[in-house]
Short mmCIF file of C-alpha atoms and ligand atoms in Angstrom, two decimals:
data_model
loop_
_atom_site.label_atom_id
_atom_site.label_comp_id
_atom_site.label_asym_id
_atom_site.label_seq_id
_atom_site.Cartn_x
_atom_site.Cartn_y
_atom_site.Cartn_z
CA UNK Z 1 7.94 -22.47 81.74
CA UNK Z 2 10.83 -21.96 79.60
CA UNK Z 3 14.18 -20.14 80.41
CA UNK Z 4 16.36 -19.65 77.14
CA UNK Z 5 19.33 -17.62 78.09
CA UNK Z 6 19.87 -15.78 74.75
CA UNK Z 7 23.43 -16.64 74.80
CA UNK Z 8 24.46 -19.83 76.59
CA UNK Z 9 24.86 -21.42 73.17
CA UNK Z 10 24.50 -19.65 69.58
CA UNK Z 11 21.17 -17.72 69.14
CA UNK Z 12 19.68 -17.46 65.55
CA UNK Z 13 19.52 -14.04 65.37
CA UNK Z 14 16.40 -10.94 64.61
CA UNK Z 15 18.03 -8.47 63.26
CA UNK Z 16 16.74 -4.89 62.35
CA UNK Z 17 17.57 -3.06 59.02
CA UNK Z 18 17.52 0.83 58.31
CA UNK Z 19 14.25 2.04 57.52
CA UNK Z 20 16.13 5.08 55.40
CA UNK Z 21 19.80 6.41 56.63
CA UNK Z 22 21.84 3.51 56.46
CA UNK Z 23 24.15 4.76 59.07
CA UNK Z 24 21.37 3.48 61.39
CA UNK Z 25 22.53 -0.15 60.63
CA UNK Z 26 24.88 -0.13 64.18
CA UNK Z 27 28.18 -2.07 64.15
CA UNK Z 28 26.53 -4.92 65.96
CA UNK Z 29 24.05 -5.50 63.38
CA UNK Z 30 26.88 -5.94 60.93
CA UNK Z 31 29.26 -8.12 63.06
CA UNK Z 32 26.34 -10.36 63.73
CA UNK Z 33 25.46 -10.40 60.29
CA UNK Z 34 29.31 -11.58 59.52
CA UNK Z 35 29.43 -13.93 62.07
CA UNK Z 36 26.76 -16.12 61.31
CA UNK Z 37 26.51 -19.00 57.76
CA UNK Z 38 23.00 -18.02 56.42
CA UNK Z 39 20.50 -15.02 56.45
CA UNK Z 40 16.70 -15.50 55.47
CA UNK Z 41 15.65 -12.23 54.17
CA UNK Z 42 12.31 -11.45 53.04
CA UNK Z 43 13.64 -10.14 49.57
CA UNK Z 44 17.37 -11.61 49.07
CA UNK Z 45 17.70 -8.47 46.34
CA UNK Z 46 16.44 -6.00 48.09
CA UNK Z 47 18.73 -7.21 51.07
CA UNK Z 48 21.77 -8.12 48.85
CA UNK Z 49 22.14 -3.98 48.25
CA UNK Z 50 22.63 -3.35 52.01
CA UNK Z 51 24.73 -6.06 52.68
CA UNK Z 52 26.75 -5.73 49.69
CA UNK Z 53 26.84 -1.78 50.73
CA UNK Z 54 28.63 -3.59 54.49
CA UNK Z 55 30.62 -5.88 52.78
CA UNK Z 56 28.48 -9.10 53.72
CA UNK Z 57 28.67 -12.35 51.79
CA UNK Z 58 26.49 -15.32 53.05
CA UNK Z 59 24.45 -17.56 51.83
CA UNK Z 60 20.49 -15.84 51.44
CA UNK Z 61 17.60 -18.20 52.03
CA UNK Z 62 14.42 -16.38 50.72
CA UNK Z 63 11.80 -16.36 53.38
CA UNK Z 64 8.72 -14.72 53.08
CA UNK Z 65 5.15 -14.12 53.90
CA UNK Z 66 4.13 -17.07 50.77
CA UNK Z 67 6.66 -19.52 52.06
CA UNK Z 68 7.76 -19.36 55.22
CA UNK Z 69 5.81 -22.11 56.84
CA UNK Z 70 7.55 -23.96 53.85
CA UNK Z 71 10.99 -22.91 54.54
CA UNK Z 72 11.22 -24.27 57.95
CA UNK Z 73 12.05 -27.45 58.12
CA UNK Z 74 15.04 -26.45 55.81
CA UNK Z 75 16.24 -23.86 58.49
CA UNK Z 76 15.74 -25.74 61.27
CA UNK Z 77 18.10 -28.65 59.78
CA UNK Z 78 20.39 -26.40 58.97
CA UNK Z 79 20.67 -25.08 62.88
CA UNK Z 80 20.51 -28.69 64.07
CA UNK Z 81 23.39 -29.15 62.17
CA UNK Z 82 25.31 -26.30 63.83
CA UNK Z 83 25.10 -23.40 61.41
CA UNK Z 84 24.44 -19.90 62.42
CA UNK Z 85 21.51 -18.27 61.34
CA UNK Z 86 19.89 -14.81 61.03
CA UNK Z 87 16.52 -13.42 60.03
CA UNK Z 88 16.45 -9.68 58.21
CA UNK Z 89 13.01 -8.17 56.08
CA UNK Z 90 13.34 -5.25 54.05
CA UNK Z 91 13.17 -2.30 56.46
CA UNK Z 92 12.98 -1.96 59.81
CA UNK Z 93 11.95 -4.68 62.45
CA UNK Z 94 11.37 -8.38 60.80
CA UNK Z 95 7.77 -9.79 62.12
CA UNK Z 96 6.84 -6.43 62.64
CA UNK Z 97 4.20 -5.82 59.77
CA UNK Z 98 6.95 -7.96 58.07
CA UNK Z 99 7.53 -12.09 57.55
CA UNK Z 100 8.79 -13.90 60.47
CA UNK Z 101 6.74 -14.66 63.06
CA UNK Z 102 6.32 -19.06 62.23
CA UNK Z 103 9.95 -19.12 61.88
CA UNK Z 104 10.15 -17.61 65.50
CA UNK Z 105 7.27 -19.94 66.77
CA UNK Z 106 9.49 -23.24 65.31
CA UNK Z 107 12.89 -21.98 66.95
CA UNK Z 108 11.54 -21.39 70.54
CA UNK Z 109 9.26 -24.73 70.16
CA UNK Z 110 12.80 -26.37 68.74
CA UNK Z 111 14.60 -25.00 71.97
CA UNK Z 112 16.72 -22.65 69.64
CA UNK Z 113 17.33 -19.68 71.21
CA UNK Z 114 16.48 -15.69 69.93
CA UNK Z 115 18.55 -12.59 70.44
CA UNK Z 116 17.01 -9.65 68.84
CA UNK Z 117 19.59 -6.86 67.58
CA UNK Z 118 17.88 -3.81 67.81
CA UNK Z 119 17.42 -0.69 65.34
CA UNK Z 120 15.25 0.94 63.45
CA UNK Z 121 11.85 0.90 63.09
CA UNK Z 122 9.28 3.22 61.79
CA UNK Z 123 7.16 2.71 64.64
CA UNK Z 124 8.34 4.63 67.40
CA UNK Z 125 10.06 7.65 65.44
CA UNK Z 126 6.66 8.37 64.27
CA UNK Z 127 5.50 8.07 67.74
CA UNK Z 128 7.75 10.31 69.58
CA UNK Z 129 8.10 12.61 67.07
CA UNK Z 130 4.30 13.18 66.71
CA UNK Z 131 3.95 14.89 69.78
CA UNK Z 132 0.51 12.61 70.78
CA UNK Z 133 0.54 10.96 74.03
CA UNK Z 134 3.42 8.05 74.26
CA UNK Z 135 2.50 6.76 77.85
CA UNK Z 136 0.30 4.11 76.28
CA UNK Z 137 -0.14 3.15 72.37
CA UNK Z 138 -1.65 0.79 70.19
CA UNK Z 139 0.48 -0.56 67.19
CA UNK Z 140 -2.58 -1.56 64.40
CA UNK Z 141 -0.17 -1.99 61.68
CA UNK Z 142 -1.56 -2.41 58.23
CA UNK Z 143 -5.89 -1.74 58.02
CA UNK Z 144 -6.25 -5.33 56.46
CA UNK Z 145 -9.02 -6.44 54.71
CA UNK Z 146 -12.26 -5.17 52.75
CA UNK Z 147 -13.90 -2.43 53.12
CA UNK Z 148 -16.12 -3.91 55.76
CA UNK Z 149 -12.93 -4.91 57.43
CA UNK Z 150 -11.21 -2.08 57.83
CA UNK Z 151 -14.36 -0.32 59.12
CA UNK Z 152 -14.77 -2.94 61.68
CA UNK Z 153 -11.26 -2.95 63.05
CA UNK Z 154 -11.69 0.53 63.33
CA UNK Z 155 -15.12 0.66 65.18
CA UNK Z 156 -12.90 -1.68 67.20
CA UNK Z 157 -10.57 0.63 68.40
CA UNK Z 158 -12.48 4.04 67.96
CA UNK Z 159 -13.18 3.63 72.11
CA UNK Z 160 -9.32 3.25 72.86
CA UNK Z 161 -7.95 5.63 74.95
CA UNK Z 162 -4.17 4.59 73.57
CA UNK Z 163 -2.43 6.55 70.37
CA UNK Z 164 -3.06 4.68 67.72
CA UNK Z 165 -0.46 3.81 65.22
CA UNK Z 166 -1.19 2.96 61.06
CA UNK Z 167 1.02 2.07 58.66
CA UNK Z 168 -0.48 3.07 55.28
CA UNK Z 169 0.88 2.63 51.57
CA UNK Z 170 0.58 6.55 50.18
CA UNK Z 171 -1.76 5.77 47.23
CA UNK Z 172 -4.17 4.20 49.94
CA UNK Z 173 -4.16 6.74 52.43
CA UNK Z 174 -6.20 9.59 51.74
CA UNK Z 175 -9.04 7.12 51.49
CA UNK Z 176 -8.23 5.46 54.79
CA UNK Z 177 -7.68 8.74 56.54
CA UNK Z 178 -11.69 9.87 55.01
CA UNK Z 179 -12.55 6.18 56.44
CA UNK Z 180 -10.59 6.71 59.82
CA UNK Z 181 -12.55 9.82 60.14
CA UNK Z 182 -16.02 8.76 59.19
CA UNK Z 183 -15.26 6.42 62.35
CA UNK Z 184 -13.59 8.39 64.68
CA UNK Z 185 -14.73 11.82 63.82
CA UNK Z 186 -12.74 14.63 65.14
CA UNK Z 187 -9.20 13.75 66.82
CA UNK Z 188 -5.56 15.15 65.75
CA UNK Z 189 -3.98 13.33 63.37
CA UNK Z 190 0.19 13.31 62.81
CA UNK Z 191 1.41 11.94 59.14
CA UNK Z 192 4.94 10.83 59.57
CA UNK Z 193 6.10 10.51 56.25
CA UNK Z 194 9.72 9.32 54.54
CA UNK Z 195 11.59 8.92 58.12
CA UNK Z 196 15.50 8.40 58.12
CA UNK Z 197 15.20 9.46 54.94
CA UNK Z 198 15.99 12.99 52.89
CA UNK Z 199 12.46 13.86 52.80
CA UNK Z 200 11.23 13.35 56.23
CA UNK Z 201 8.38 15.48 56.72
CA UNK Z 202 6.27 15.11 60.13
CA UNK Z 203 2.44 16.78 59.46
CA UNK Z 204 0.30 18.04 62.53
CA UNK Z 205 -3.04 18.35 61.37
CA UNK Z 206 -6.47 16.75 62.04
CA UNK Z 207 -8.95 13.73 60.57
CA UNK Z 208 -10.90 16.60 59.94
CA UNK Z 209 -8.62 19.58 58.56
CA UNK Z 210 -6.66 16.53 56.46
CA UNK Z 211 -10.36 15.26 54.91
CA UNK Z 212 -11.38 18.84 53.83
CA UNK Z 213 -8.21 19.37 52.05
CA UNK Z 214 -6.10 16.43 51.39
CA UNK Z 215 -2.22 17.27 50.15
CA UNK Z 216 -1.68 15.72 46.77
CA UNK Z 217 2.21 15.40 47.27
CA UNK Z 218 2.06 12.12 49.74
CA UNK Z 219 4.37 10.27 48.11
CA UNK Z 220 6.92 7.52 49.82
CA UNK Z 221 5.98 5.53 53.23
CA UNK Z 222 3.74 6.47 55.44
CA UNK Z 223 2.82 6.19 59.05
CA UNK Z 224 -0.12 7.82 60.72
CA UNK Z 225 -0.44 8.76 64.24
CA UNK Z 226 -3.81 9.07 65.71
CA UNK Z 227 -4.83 10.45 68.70
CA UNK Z 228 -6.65 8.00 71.46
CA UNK Z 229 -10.36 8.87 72.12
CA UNK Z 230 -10.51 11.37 74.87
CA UNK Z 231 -14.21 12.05 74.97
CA UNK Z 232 -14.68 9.41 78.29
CA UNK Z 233 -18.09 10.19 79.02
CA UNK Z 234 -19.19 10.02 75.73
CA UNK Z 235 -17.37 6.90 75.39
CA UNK Z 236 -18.54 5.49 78.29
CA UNK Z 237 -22.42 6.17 76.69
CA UNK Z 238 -20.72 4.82 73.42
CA UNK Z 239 -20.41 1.26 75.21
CA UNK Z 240 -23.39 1.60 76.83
CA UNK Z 241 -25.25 2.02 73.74
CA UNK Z 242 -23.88 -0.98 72.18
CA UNK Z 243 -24.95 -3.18 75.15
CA UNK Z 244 -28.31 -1.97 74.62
CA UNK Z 245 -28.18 -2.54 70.97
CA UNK Z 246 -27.11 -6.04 71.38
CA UNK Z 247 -29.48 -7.12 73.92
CA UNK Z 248 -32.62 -5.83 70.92
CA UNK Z 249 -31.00 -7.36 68.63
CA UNK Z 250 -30.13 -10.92 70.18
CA UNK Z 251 -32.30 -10.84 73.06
CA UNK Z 252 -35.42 -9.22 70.86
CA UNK Z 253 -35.92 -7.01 73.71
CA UNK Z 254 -37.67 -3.63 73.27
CA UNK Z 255 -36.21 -0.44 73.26
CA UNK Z 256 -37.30 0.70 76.61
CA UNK Z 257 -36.44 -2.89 78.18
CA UNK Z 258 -33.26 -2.91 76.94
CA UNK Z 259 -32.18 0.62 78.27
CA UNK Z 260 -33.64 -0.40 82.12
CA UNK Z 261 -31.46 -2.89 81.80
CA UNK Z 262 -28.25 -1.62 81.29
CA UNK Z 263 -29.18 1.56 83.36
CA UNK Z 264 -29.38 -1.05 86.29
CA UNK Z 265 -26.46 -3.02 85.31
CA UNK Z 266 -24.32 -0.20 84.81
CA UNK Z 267 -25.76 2.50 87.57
CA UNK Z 268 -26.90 5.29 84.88
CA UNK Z 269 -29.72 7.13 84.86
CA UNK Z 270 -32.16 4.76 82.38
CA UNK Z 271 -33.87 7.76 81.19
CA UNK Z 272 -30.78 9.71 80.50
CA UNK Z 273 -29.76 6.46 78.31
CA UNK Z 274 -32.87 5.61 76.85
CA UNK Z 275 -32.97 9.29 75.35
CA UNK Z 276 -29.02 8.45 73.94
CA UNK Z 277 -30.43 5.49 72.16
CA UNK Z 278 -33.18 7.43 70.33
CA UNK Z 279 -31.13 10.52 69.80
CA UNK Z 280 -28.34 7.95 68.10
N1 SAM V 1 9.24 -3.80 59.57
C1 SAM V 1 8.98 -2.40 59.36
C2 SAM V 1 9.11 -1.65 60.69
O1 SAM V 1 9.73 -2.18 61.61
O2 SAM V 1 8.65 -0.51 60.78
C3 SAM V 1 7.63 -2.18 58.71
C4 SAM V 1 7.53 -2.85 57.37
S1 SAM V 1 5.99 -2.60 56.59
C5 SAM V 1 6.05 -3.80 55.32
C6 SAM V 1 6.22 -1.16 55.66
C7 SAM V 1 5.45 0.03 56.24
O3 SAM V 1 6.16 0.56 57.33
C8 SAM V 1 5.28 1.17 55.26
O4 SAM V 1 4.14 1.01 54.43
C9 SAM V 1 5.12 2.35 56.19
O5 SAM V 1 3.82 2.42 56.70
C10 SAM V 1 6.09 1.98 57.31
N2 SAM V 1 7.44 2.48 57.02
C11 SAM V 1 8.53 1.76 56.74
N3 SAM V 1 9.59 2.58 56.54
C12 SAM V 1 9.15 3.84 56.72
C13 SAM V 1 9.75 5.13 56.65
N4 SAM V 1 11.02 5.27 56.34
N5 SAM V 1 8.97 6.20 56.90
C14 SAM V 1 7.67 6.08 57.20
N6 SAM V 1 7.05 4.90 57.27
C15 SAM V 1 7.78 3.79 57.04
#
């Protein structure tokens, strides 16, 4: 077990950057920014604008997702030797879809200490403002992968009961939303588009209603909200189903076998499930 009492010495700190408005950047944020010798930021340009914008002059370390196992060593020396660090991405939350989650792993395994300094994040505005359950979600983050990928992650999830949150470039995501629903089939669906920012637009529609007729005007970022599956019998056969299948296909068992088997196991009626499995 490990106790680090955030401040009890100097922590390096995590500090969260508007995702739009940049009256969202709180007073703390910038004093703690101005207290400490070096920032790593994820793009020291991109950064350099909103700390120029605050008045903030230190020293940027460039740290991101192509060289941060690289960079280190070098910020770890420099906190052994007694300089104050901090970690900012672009927008929003670092490590969250954003660099800075080895550089965390190194400080607590160096016995450096974290303080996080919250803000914003385009998490849970999109959440809350979506009007989807909030009393439990899944974050997802970026689909990554392949096609095959993406529709695996998804088959992953499609029995979650959770709100399930996306982030999605806009040129990507009326292809992910037709992939989301060949998956998931019929559940609301909340767009939260732009947030913090002039054009914040919220839409309320559905996997199906948005596939039929996607808008052509989704510019700027993108979140999507996605309702958890609520259909808990048929997800309950859903599991089932894929027990079944797995036991044919690793077990070579036949159809009917198979079925009897997870009836018993499970307490369902075998031929109610056997008639699922052909019907699927
Ligand atoms: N670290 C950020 C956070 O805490 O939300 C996320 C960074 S991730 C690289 C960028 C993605 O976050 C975008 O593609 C979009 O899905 C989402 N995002 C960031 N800013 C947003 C905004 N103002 N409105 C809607 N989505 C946003």
């Amino acid at each position: 077990m490990k106790r680090n009492k955030s401040f009890s010495g100097t922590p390096f700190y995590l500090v969260a950057t508007p995702i739009g408005n940049l009256e969202e950047f709180s007073p703390r944020a910038v004093n703690v920014l101005r207290s400490v010798d070096f920032i790593c930021a994820e793009d020291t340009r991109t950064s350099a604008v909103l700390l120029n914008h605050f008045g903030i002059k230190k020293e940027l370390i460039s740290v991101h997702k192509f060289n941060e196992q690289s960079k280190l060593e070098l910020i770890l020396n420099k906190l052994k030797n007694g300089e104050k660090g901090a970690f900012i991405s672009d927008a929003g939350y670092p490590l969250i879809s954003d660099p800075g989650h080895p550089l965390v792993k190194a400080l607590i395994a160096n016995d450096f200490s974290v303080s996080v300094i919250n803000g914003p994040s385009a998490l849970l505005p999109a959440l809350i403002g979506s009007a989807l359950d909030t009393e439990t979600f899944t974050f997802i983050g970026f689909l990554k992968g392949n096609n095959k990928d993406v529709l695996n992650t998804l088959k992953r999830y499609k029995s979650y009961k959770d709100t399930l949150i996306i982030y999605e470039a806009p040129h990507r995501v009326v292809k992910t939303i037709a992939t989301i629903y060949t998956v998931f089939a019929e559940r609301k669906l909340v767009i939260a588009r732009e947030l913090s920012k002039l054009h914040e637009e919220y839409i309320y529609t559905s996997l199906a209603e948005f596939s039929a007729n996607p808008p052509t005007d989704l510019k700027g970022e993108i979140v999507l909200v996605i309702e958890g599956n609520k259909d808990e019998e048929n997800n309950d056969l859903a599991d089932l189903l894929d027990k079944v299948e797995l036991l044919i296909s690793n077990e070579n068992m036949s159809v009917k076998k198979a079925t009897s088997v997870v009836a018993l196991l499970y307490n369902v009626s075998k031929n109610k499930l056997y008639n699922a499995y052909l019907k699927r």
